[in-house]
């Protein structure tokens, strides 16, 4: 199998896939080229797309590779999604998701303290869409469930890792908007103190 054929196969795989493809997945299909050669071919393809001023780009997302549209075309695609995007997130869902993304790991009481409203329904929706997952329980009074984002969250927003999260200002939020209210922090500190086991007095 020559390099041109390898390039065509990889391009076709990226084109038909509805999710980022990992190197291991591509390698298992090709059954020949090693990971370094595959990465070189993908980089070569990505360079060709950019030089040809194509509407498409190859981007590393959530640890894999995917063909995406050029960001400069976003204004026109947003118009399309307004008429055809049935799976778009609602305002409350986006607000809750932003709090989880930037504050994770976080709990439902913390999210509700920030938003000022009940988030049961919104959290259920985000978990069902697999954008948010349960990470465990916090070791405090009531043992509240801890939430964080998923790999699908990274794919949904075209991110390779959480370090690529945009500045809050791009969502019309500020750091102050996602801060816990002072009274909630004090209540939590008090609960933590009450939940700590009493220390035994030791005589020397």
JSON list of C-alpha atoms in Angstrom, two decimals:
[
{"chain": "A", "resi": 1, "resn": "UNK", "atom": "CA", "xyz": [0.00, 0.00, 0.00]},
{"chain": "A", "resi": 2, "resn": "UNK", "atom": "CA", "xyz": [1.65, 3.27, -1.10]},
{"chain": "A", "resi": 3, "resn": "UNK", "atom": "CA", "xyz": [1.43, 6.62, 0.71]},
{"chain": "A", "resi": 4, "resn": "UNK", "atom": "CA", "xyz": [-1.12, 8.08, -1.71]},
{"chain": "A", "resi": 5, "resn": "UNK", "atom": "CA", "xyz": [-3.49, 5.20, -1.06]},
{"chain": "A", "resi": 6, "resn": "UNK", "atom": "CA", "xyz": [-2.96, 5.47, 2.69]},
{"chain": "A", "resi": 7, "resn": "UNK", "atom": "CA", "xyz": [-3.79, 9.18, 2.49]},
{"chain": "A", "resi": 8, "resn": "UNK", "atom": "CA", "xyz": [-6.98, 8.53, 0.50]},
{"chain": "A", "resi": 9, "resn": "UNK", "atom": "CA", "xyz": [-8.16, 5.86, 2.95]},
{"chain": "A", "resi": 10, "resn": "UNK", "atom": "CA", "xyz": [-7.51, 8.07, 5.98]},
{"chain": "A", "resi": 11, "resn": "UNK", "atom": "CA", "xyz": [-9.28, 11.01, 4.35]},
{"chain": "A", "resi": 12, "resn": "UNK", "atom": "CA", "xyz": [-12.30, 8.83, 3.52]},
{"chain": "A", "resi": 13, "resn": "UNK", "atom": "CA", "xyz": [-12.41, 7.48, 7.08]},
{"chain": "A", "resi": 14, "resn": "UNK", "atom": "CA", "xyz": [-12.33, 10.97, 8.56]},
{"chain": "A", "resi": 15, "resn": "UNK", "atom": "CA", "xyz": [-14.98, 12.15, 6.11]},
{"chain": "A", "resi": 16, "resn": "UNK", "atom": "CA", "xyz": [-17.54, 9.43, 6.90]},
{"chain": "A", "resi": 17, "resn": "UNK", "atom": "CA", "xyz": [-16.96, 9.31, 10.66]},
{"chain": "A", "resi": 18, "resn": "UNK", "atom": "CA", "xyz": [-19.41, 11.26, 12.83]},
{"chain": "A", "resi": 19, "resn": "UNK", "atom": "CA", "xyz": [-16.92, 11.35, 15.71]},
{"chain": "A", "resi": 20, "resn": "UNK", "atom": "CA", "xyz": [-13.17, 11.90, 16.13]},
{"chain": "A", "resi": 21, "resn": "UNK", "atom": "CA", "xyz": [-11.10, 8.87, 15.14]},
{"chain": "A", "resi": 22, "resn": "UNK", "atom": "CA", "xyz": [-8.23, 7.78, 17.36]},
{"chain": "A", "resi": 23, "resn": "UNK", "atom": "CA", "xyz": [-4.87, 6.74, 15.93]},
{"chain": "A", "resi": 24, "resn": "UNK", "atom": "CA", "xyz": [-5.45, 3.21, 17.22]},
{"chain": "A", "resi": 25, "resn": "UNK", "atom": "CA", "xyz": [-8.73, 2.98, 15.25]},
{"chain": "A", "resi": 26, "resn": "UNK", "atom": "CA", "xyz": [-7.12, 4.19, 12.03]},
{"chain": "A", "resi": 27, "resn": "UNK", "atom": "CA", "xyz": [-4.12, 1.91, 12.55]},
{"chain": "A", "resi": 28, "resn": "UNK", "atom": "CA", "xyz": [-6.33, -1.17, 13.06]},
{"chain": "A", "resi": 29, "resn": "UNK", "atom": "CA", "xyz": [-8.11, -0.50, 9.75]},
{"chain": "A", "resi": 30, "resn": "UNK", "atom": "CA", "xyz": [-4.96, 0.15, 7.71]},
{"chain": "A", "resi": 31, "resn": "UNK", "atom": "CA", "xyz": [-3.08, -2.86, 9.15]},
{"chain": "A", "resi": 32, "resn": "UNK", "atom": "CA", "xyz": [0.34, -1.68, 8.10]},
{"chain": "A", "resi": 33, "resn": "UNK", "atom": "CA", "xyz": [1.49, 1.90, 8.77]},
{"chain": "A", "resi": 34, "resn": "UNK", "atom": "CA", "xyz": [2.61, 2.69, 12.30]},
{"chain": "A", "resi": 35, "resn": "UNK", "atom": "CA", "xyz": [1.21, 5.53, 14.44]},
{"chain": "A", "resi": 36, "resn": "UNK", "atom": "CA", "xyz": [3.96, 7.99, 13.47]},
{"chain": "A", "resi": 37, "resn": "UNK", "atom": "CA", "xyz": [3.39, 7.48, 9.74]},
{"chain": "A", "resi": 38, "resn": "UNK", "atom": "CA", "xyz": [-0.38, 7.92, 10.21]},
{"chain": "A", "resi": 39, "resn": "UNK", "atom": "CA", "xyz": [0.19, 11.16, 12.13]},
{"chain": "A", "resi": 40, "resn": "UNK", "atom": "CA", "xyz": [2.48, 12.41, 9.34]},
{"chain": "A", "resi": 41, "resn": "UNK", "atom": "CA", "xyz": [-0.16, 11.62, 6.71]},
{"chain": "A", "resi": 42, "resn": "UNK", "atom": "CA", "xyz": [-2.88, 13.40, 8.72]},
{"chain": "A", "resi": 43, "resn": "UNK", "atom": "CA", "xyz": [-0.62, 16.44, 9.13]},
{"chain": "A", "resi": 44, "resn": "UNK", "atom": "CA", "xyz": [0.04, 16.40, 5.39]},
{"chain": "A", "resi": 45, "resn": "UNK", "atom": "CA", "xyz": [-3.70, 16.22, 4.67]},
{"chain": "A", "resi": 46, "resn": "UNK", "atom": "CA", "xyz": [-4.41, 19.04, 7.10]},
{"chain": "A", "resi": 47, "resn": "UNK", "atom": "CA", "xyz": [-1.80, 21.19, 5.37]},
{"chain": "A", "resi": 48, "resn": "UNK", "atom": "CA", "xyz": [-3.33, 20.51, 1.97]},
{"chain": "A", "resi": 49, "resn": "UNK", "atom": "CA", "xyz": [-6.78, 21.57, 3.18]},
{"chain": "A", "resi": 50, "resn": "UNK", "atom": "CA", "xyz": [-5.37, 24.87, 4.46]},
{"chain": "A", "resi": 51, "resn": "UNK", "atom": "CA", "xyz": [-3.29, 25.61, 1.36]},
{"chain": "A", "resi": 52, "resn": "UNK", "atom": "CA", "xyz": [-6.27, 24.94, -0.89]},
{"chain": "A", "resi": 53, "resn": "UNK", "atom": "CA", "xyz": [-8.39, 27.34, 1.22]},
{"chain": "A", "resi": 54, "resn": "UNK", "atom": "CA", "xyz": [-10.90, 24.51, 1.52]},
{"chain": "A", "resi": 55, "resn": "UNK", "atom": "CA", "xyz": [-14.08, 24.93, 3.56]},
{"chain": "A", "resi": 56, "resn": "UNK", "atom": "CA", "xyz": [-12.90, 21.92, 5.57]},
{"chain": "A", "resi": 57, "resn": "UNK", "atom": "CA", "xyz": [-10.15, 21.45, 8.14]},
{"chain": "A", "resi": 58, "resn": "UNK", "atom": "CA", "xyz": [-8.70, 18.48, 10.00]},
{"chain": "A", "resi": 59, "resn": "UNK", "atom": "CA", "xyz": [-8.63, 19.10, 13.73]},
{"chain": "A", "resi": 60, "resn": "UNK", "atom": "CA", "xyz": [-7.53, 17.13, 16.77]},
{"chain": "A", "resi": 61, "resn": "UNK", "atom": "CA", "xyz": [-10.59, 16.78, 19.02]},
{"chain": "A", "resi": 62, "resn": "UNK", "atom": "CA", "xyz": [-10.93, 14.84, 22.28]},
{"chain": "A", "resi": 63, "resn": "UNK", "atom": "CA", "xyz": [-7.72, 12.93, 21.50]},
{"chain": "A", "resi": 64, "resn": "UNK", "atom": "CA", "xyz": [-8.80, 11.92, 18.00]},
{"chain": "A", "resi": 65, "resn": "UNK", "atom": "CA", "xyz": [-8.97, 13.46, 14.51]},
{"chain": "A", "resi": 66, "resn": "UNK", "atom": "CA", "xyz": [-12.01, 14.79, 12.68]},
{"chain": "A", "resi": 67, "resn": "UNK", "atom": "CA", "xyz": [-12.85, 16.75, 9.56]},
{"chain": "A", "resi": 68, "resn": "UNK", "atom": "CA", "xyz": [-14.53, 20.01, 10.59]},
{"chain": "A", "resi": 69, "resn": "UNK", "atom": "CA", "xyz": [-15.56, 23.23, 8.87]},
{"chain": "A", "resi": 70, "resn": "UNK", "atom": "CA", "xyz": [-13.33, 26.30, 8.70]},
{"chain": "A", "resi": 71, "resn": "UNK", "atom": "CA", "xyz": [-14.19, 28.54, 11.71]},
{"chain": "A", "resi": 72, "resn": "UNK", "atom": "CA", "xyz": [-14.53, 31.59, 9.41]},
{"chain": "A", "resi": 73, "resn": "UNK", "atom": "CA", "xyz": [-17.69, 30.00, 8.00]},
{"chain": "A", "resi": 74, "resn": "UNK", "atom": "CA", "xyz": [-19.36, 29.87, 11.43]},
{"chain": "A", "resi": 75, "resn": "UNK", "atom": "CA", "xyz": [-21.72, 32.87, 10.88]},
{"chain": "A", "resi": 76, "resn": "UNK", "atom": "CA", "xyz": [-23.37, 31.14, 7.90]},
{"chain": "A", "resi": 77, "resn": "UNK", "atom": "CA", "xyz": [-23.50, 27.74, 9.58]},
{"chain": "A", "resi": 78, "resn": "UNK", "atom": "CA", "xyz": [-25.14, 29.29, 12.64]},
{"chain": "A", "resi": 79, "resn": "UNK", "atom": "CA", "xyz": [-27.95, 30.52, 10.38]},
{"chain": "A", "resi": 80, "resn": "UNK", "atom": "CA", "xyz": [-28.36, 26.97, 9.10]},
{"chain": "A", "resi": 81, "resn": "UNK", "atom": "CA", "xyz": [-28.49, 25.54, 12.61]},
{"chain": "A", "resi": 82, "resn": "UNK", "atom": "CA", "xyz": [-31.16, 28.06, 13.60]},
{"chain": "A", "resi": 83, "resn": "UNK", "atom": "CA", "xyz": [-33.50, 26.46, 11.08]},
{"chain": "A", "resi": 84, "resn": "UNK", "atom": "CA", "xyz": [-32.27, 22.87, 11.13]},
{"chain": "A", "resi": 85, "resn": "UNK", "atom": "CA", "xyz": [-30.65, 22.34, 14.52]},
{"chain": "A", "resi": 86, "resn": "UNK", "atom": "CA", "xyz": [-33.19, 20.37, 16.53]},
{"chain": "A", "resi": 87, "resn": "UNK", "atom": "CA", "xyz": [-30.53, 19.12, 18.95]},
{"chain": "A", "resi": 88, "resn": "UNK", "atom": "CA", "xyz": [-29.30, 22.52, 20.08]},
{"chain": "A", "resi": 89, "resn": "UNK", "atom": "CA", "xyz": [-28.93, 23.11, 23.82]},
{"chain": "A", "resi": 90, "resn": "UNK", "atom": "CA", "xyz": [-31.30, 25.52, 25.55]},
{"chain": "A", "resi": 91, "resn": "UNK", "atom": "CA", "xyz": [-30.08, 28.62, 27.39]},
{"chain": "A", "resi": 92, "resn": "UNK", "atom": "CA", "xyz": [-30.49, 27.03, 30.86]},
{"chain": "A", "resi": 93, "resn": "UNK", "atom": "CA", "xyz": [-28.67, 23.90, 29.68]},
{"chain": "A", "resi": 94, "resn": "UNK", "atom": "CA", "xyz": [-25.76, 25.94, 28.31]},
{"chain": "A", "resi": 95, "resn": "UNK", "atom": "CA", "xyz": [-25.55, 27.99, 31.49]},
{"chain": "A", "resi": 96, "resn": "UNK", "atom": "CA", "xyz": [-25.53, 24.88, 33.68]},
{"chain": "A", "resi": 97, "resn": "UNK", "atom": "CA", "xyz": [-23.02, 23.15, 31.39]},
{"chain": "A", "resi": 98, "resn": "UNK", "atom": "CA", "xyz": [-20.72, 26.18, 31.54]},
{"chain": "A", "resi": 99, "resn": "UNK", "atom": "CA", "xyz": [-20.78, 26.11, 35.35]},
{"chain": "A", "resi": 100, "resn": "UNK", "atom": "CA", "xyz": [-19.95, 22.39, 35.39]},
{"chain": "A", "resi": 101, "resn": "UNK", "atom": "CA", "xyz": [-17.19, 22.78, 32.77]},
{"chain": "A", "resi": 102, "resn": "UNK", "atom": "CA", "xyz": [-15.42, 25.60, 34.60]},
{"chain": "A", "resi": 103, "resn": "UNK", "atom": "CA", "xyz": [-16.10, 24.53, 38.20]},
{"chain": "A", "resi": 104, "resn": "UNK", "atom": "CA", "xyz": [-15.78, 20.74, 37.93]},
{"chain": "A", "resi": 105, "resn": "UNK", "atom": "CA", "xyz": [-15.84, 18.64, 39.93]},
{"chain": "A", "resi": 106, "resn": "UNK", "atom": "CA", "xyz": [-19.00, 20.25, 41.28]},
{"chain": "A", "resi": 107, "resn": "UNK", "atom": "CA", "xyz": [-22.30, 19.26, 42.89]},
{"chain": "A", "resi": 108, "resn": "UNK", "atom": "CA", "xyz": [-25.98, 20.02, 42.27]},
{"chain": "A", "resi": 109, "resn": "UNK", "atom": "CA", "xyz": [-26.28, 22.22, 45.42]},
{"chain": "A", "resi": 110, "resn": "UNK", "atom": "CA", "xyz": [-23.29, 24.26, 44.22]},
{"chain": "A", "resi": 111, "resn": "UNK", "atom": "CA", "xyz": [-24.76, 24.67, 40.72]},
{"chain": "A", "resi": 112, "resn": "UNK", "atom": "CA", "xyz": [-28.14, 25.69, 42.18]},
{"chain": "A", "resi": 113, "resn": "UNK", "atom": "CA", "xyz": [-26.46, 28.15, 44.55]},
{"chain": "A", "resi": 114, "resn": "UNK", "atom": "CA", "xyz": [-24.78, 29.82, 41.56]},
{"chain": "A", "resi": 115, "resn": "UNK", "atom": "CA", "xyz": [-27.80, 29.77, 39.22]},
{"chain": "A", "resi": 116, "resn": "UNK", "atom": "CA", "xyz": [-30.39, 30.43, 41.90]},
{"chain": "A", "resi": 117, "resn": "UNK", "atom": "CA", "xyz": [-32.85, 27.87, 40.46]},
{"chain": "A", "resi": 118, "resn": "UNK", "atom": "CA", "xyz": [-33.50, 24.13, 40.64]},
{"chain": "A", "resi": 119, "resn": "UNK", "atom": "CA", "xyz": [-31.43, 22.23, 38.05]},
{"chain": "A", "resi": 120, "resn": "UNK", "atom": "CA", "xyz": [-32.85, 18.71, 38.37]},
{"chain": "A", "resi": 121, "resn": "UNK", "atom": "CA", "xyz": [-34.37, 18.69, 34.88]},
{"chain": "A", "resi": 122, "resn": "UNK", "atom": "CA", "xyz": [-31.40, 20.37, 33.21]},
{"chain": "A", "resi": 123, "resn": "UNK", "atom": "CA", "xyz": [-28.89, 18.01, 34.84]},
{"chain": "A", "resi": 124, "resn": "UNK", "atom": "CA", "xyz": [-30.99, 15.01, 33.76]},
{"chain": "A", "resi": 125, "resn": "UNK", "atom": "CA", "xyz": [-30.96, 16.29, 30.17]},
{"chain": "A", "resi": 126, "resn": "UNK", "atom": "CA", "xyz": [-27.19, 16.89, 30.16]},
{"chain": "A", "resi": 127, "resn": "UNK", "atom": "CA", "xyz": [-26.54, 13.41, 31.58]},
{"chain": "A", "resi": 128, "resn": "UNK", "atom": "CA", "xyz": [-28.89, 11.83, 29.01]},
{"chain": "A", "resi": 129, "resn": "UNK", "atom": "CA", "xyz": [-27.06, 13.66, 26.21]},
{"chain": "A", "resi": 130, "resn": "UNK", "atom": "CA", "xyz": [-23.82, 12.25, 27.69]},
{"chain": "A", "resi": 131, "resn": "UNK", "atom": "CA", "xyz": [-22.31, 15.74, 28.00]},
{"chain": "A", "resi": 132, "resn": "UNK", "atom": "CA", "xyz": [-22.10, 15.39, 31.80]},
{"chain": "A", "resi": 133, "resn": "UNK", "atom": "CA", "xyz": [-21.31, 12.35, 33.93]},
{"chain": "A", "resi": 134, "resn": "UNK", "atom": "CA", "xyz": [-21.37, 11.39, 37.61]},
{"chain": "A", "resi": 135, "resn": "UNK", "atom": "CA", "xyz": [-17.86, 11.26, 39.07]},
{"chain": "A", "resi": 136, "resn": "UNK", "atom": "CA", "xyz": [-18.80, 9.99, 42.54]},
{"chain": "A", "resi": 137, "resn": "UNK", "atom": "CA", "xyz": [-19.92, 11.58, 45.80]},
{"chain": "A", "resi": 138, "resn": "UNK", "atom": "CA", "xyz": [-18.36, 14.36, 47.84]},
{"chain": "A", "resi": 139, "resn": "UNK", "atom": "CA", "xyz": [-17.27, 13.44, 51.35]},
{"chain": "A", "resi": 140, "resn": "UNK", "atom": "CA", "xyz": [-19.41, 16.07, 53.07]},
{"chain": "A", "resi": 141, "resn": "UNK", "atom": "CA", "xyz": [-22.79, 16.15, 54.83]},
{"chain": "A", "resi": 142, "resn": "UNK", "atom": "CA", "xyz": [-25.39, 14.46, 52.61]},
{"chain": "A", "resi": 143, "resn": "UNK", "atom": "CA", "xyz": [-22.67, 13.03, 50.32]},
{"chain": "A", "resi": 144, "resn": "UNK", "atom": "CA", "xyz": [-23.87, 15.04, 47.25]},
{"chain": "A", "resi": 145, "resn": "UNK", "atom": "CA", "xyz": [-23.22, 13.61, 43.78]},
{"chain": "A", "resi": 146, "resn": "UNK", "atom": "CA", "xyz": [-20.23, 15.11, 41.95]},
{"chain": "A", "resi": 147, "resn": "UNK", "atom": "CA", "xyz": [-20.57, 16.02, 38.27]},
{"chain": "A", "resi": 148, "resn": "UNK", "atom": "CA", "xyz": [-18.03, 16.61, 35.51]},
{"chain": "A", "resi": 149, "resn": "UNK", "atom": "CA", "xyz": [-17.91, 16.78, 31.72]},
{"chain": "A", "resi": 150, "resn": "UNK", "atom": "CA", "xyz": [-17.37, 13.85, 29.32]},
{"chain": "A", "resi": 151, "resn": "UNK", "atom": "CA", "xyz": [-15.41, 13.05, 26.15]},
{"chain": "A", "resi": 152, "resn": "UNK", "atom": "CA", "xyz": [-18.65, 13.75, 24.25]},
{"chain": "A", "resi": 153, "resn": "UNK", "atom": "CA", "xyz": [-18.61, 17.26, 25.73]},
{"chain": "A", "resi": 154, "resn": "UNK", "atom": "CA", "xyz": [-15.19, 17.84, 24.14]},
{"chain": "A", "resi": 155, "resn": "UNK", "atom": "CA", "xyz": [-16.48, 16.48, 20.82]},
{"chain": "A", "resi": 156, "resn": "UNK", "atom": "CA", "xyz": [-19.66, 18.59, 20.96]},
{"chain": "A", "resi": 157, "resn": "UNK", "atom": "CA", "xyz": [-17.65, 21.80, 21.31]},
{"chain": "A", "resi": 158, "resn": "UNK", "atom": "CA", "xyz": [-14.71, 20.72, 19.12]},
{"chain": "A", "resi": 159, "resn": "UNK", "atom": "CA", "xyz": [-12.12, 20.74, 21.92]},
{"chain": "A", "resi": 160, "resn": "UNK", "atom": "CA", "xyz": [-9.13, 18.46, 22.31]},
{"chain": "A", "resi": 161, "resn": "UNK", "atom": "CA", "xyz": [-8.92, 18.97, 26.08]},
{"chain": "A", "resi": 162, "resn": "UNK", "atom": "CA", "xyz": [-10.43, 21.11, 28.85]},
{"chain": "A", "resi": 163, "resn": "UNK", "atom": "CA", "xyz": [-7.38, 23.37, 28.63]},
{"chain": "A", "resi": 164, "resn": "UNK", "atom": "CA", "xyz": [-8.85, 24.65, 25.35]},
{"chain": "A", "resi": 165, "resn": "UNK", "atom": "CA", "xyz": [-12.02, 25.94, 26.99]},
{"chain": "A", "resi": 166, "resn": "UNK", "atom": "CA", "xyz": [-12.65, 29.49, 25.73]},
{"chain": "A", "resi": 167, "resn": "UNK", "atom": "CA", "xyz": [-12.65, 32.48, 28.04]},
{"chain": "A", "resi": 168, "resn": "UNK", "atom": "CA", "xyz": [-15.91, 32.92, 29.94]},
{"chain": "A", "resi": 169, "resn": "UNK", "atom": "CA", "xyz": [-16.38, 36.32, 28.30]},
{"chain": "A", "resi": 170, "resn": "UNK", "atom": "CA", "xyz": [-17.03, 34.56, 25.00]},
{"chain": "A", "resi": 171, "resn": "UNK", "atom": "CA", "xyz": [-20.20, 33.13, 26.58]},
{"chain": "A", "resi": 172, "resn": "UNK", "atom": "CA", "xyz": [-21.14, 36.49, 28.13]},
{"chain": "A", "resi": 173, "resn": "UNK", "atom": "CA", "xyz": [-20.09, 35.14, 31.55]},
{"chain": "A", "resi": 174, "resn": "UNK", "atom": "CA", "xyz": [-17.46, 36.37, 34.02]},
{"chain": "A", "resi": 175, "resn": "UNK", "atom": "CA", "xyz": [-15.62, 34.65, 36.86]},
{"chain": "A", "resi": 176, "resn": "UNK", "atom": "CA", "xyz": [-18.01, 36.40, 39.24]},
{"chain": "A", "resi": 177, "resn": "UNK", "atom": "CA", "xyz": [-20.99, 34.77, 37.49]},
{"chain": "A", "resi": 178, "resn": "UNK", "atom": "CA", "xyz": [-19.80, 31.28, 38.43]},
{"chain": "A", "resi": 179, "resn": "UNK", "atom": "CA", "xyz": [-18.61, 32.03, 41.97]},
{"chain": "A", "resi": 180, "resn": "UNK", "atom": "CA", "xyz": [-20.40, 30.37, 44.86]},
{"chain": "A", "resi": 181, "resn": "UNK", "atom": "CA", "xyz": [-22.39, 32.86, 46.99]},
{"chain": "A", "resi": 182, "resn": "UNK", "atom": "CA", "xyz": [-20.54, 33.79, 50.17]},
{"chain": "A", "resi": 183, "resn": "UNK", "atom": "CA", "xyz": [-23.34, 32.49, 52.42]},
{"chain": "A", "resi": 184, "resn": "UNK", "atom": "CA", "xyz": [-23.19, 29.09, 50.68]},
{"chain": "A", "resi": 185, "resn": "UNK", "atom": "CA", "xyz": [-19.44, 28.85, 51.22]},
{"chain": "A", "resi": 186, "resn": "UNK", "atom": "CA", "xyz": [-19.85, 29.61, 54.93]},
{"chain": "A", "resi": 187, "resn": "UNK", "atom": "CA", "xyz": [-22.65, 27.02, 55.27]},
{"chain": "A", "resi": 188, "resn": "UNK", "atom": "CA", "xyz": [-20.47, 24.41, 53.55]},
{"chain": "A", "resi": 189, "resn": "UNK", "atom": "CA", "xyz": [-17.50, 25.19, 55.81]},
{"chain": "A", "resi": 190, "resn": "UNK", "atom": "CA", "xyz": [-19.74, 24.83, 58.88]},
{"chain": "A", "resi": 191, "resn": "UNK", "atom": "CA", "xyz": [-21.11, 21.50, 57.64]},
{"chain": "A", "resi": 192, "resn": "UNK", "atom": "CA", "xyz": [-17.59, 20.23, 57.01]},
{"chain": "A", "resi": 193, "resn": "UNK", "atom": "CA", "xyz": [-16.54, 21.16, 60.53]},
{"chain": "A", "resi": 194, "resn": "UNK", "atom": "CA", "xyz": [-19.59, 19.39, 62.01]},
{"chain": "A", "resi": 195, "resn": "UNK", "atom": "CA", "xyz": [-18.94, 16.27, 59.93]},
{"chain": "A", "resi": 196, "resn": "UNK", "atom": "CA", "xyz": [-15.34, 15.93, 61.14]},
{"chain": "A", "resi": 197, "resn": "UNK", "atom": "CA", "xyz": [-14.98, 13.25, 63.86]},
{"chain": "A", "resi": 198, "resn": "UNK", "atom": "CA", "xyz": [-13.96, 14.64, 67.29]},
{"chain": "A", "resi": 199, "resn": "UNK", "atom": "CA", "xyz": [-10.30, 14.26, 68.06]},
{"chain": "A", "resi": 200, "resn": "UNK", "atom": "CA", "xyz": [-9.46, 12.18, 71.12]},
{"chain": "A", "resi": 201, "resn": "UNK", "atom": "CA", "xyz": [-7.56, 13.85, 73.92]},
{"chain": "A", "resi": 202, "resn": "UNK", "atom": "CA", "xyz": [-4.22, 12.15, 74.35]},
{"chain": "A", "resi": 203, "resn": "UNK", "atom": "CA", "xyz": [-2.13, 12.34, 77.49]},
{"chain": "A", "resi": 204, "resn": "UNK", "atom": "CA", "xyz": [1.59, 12.43, 77.14]}
]
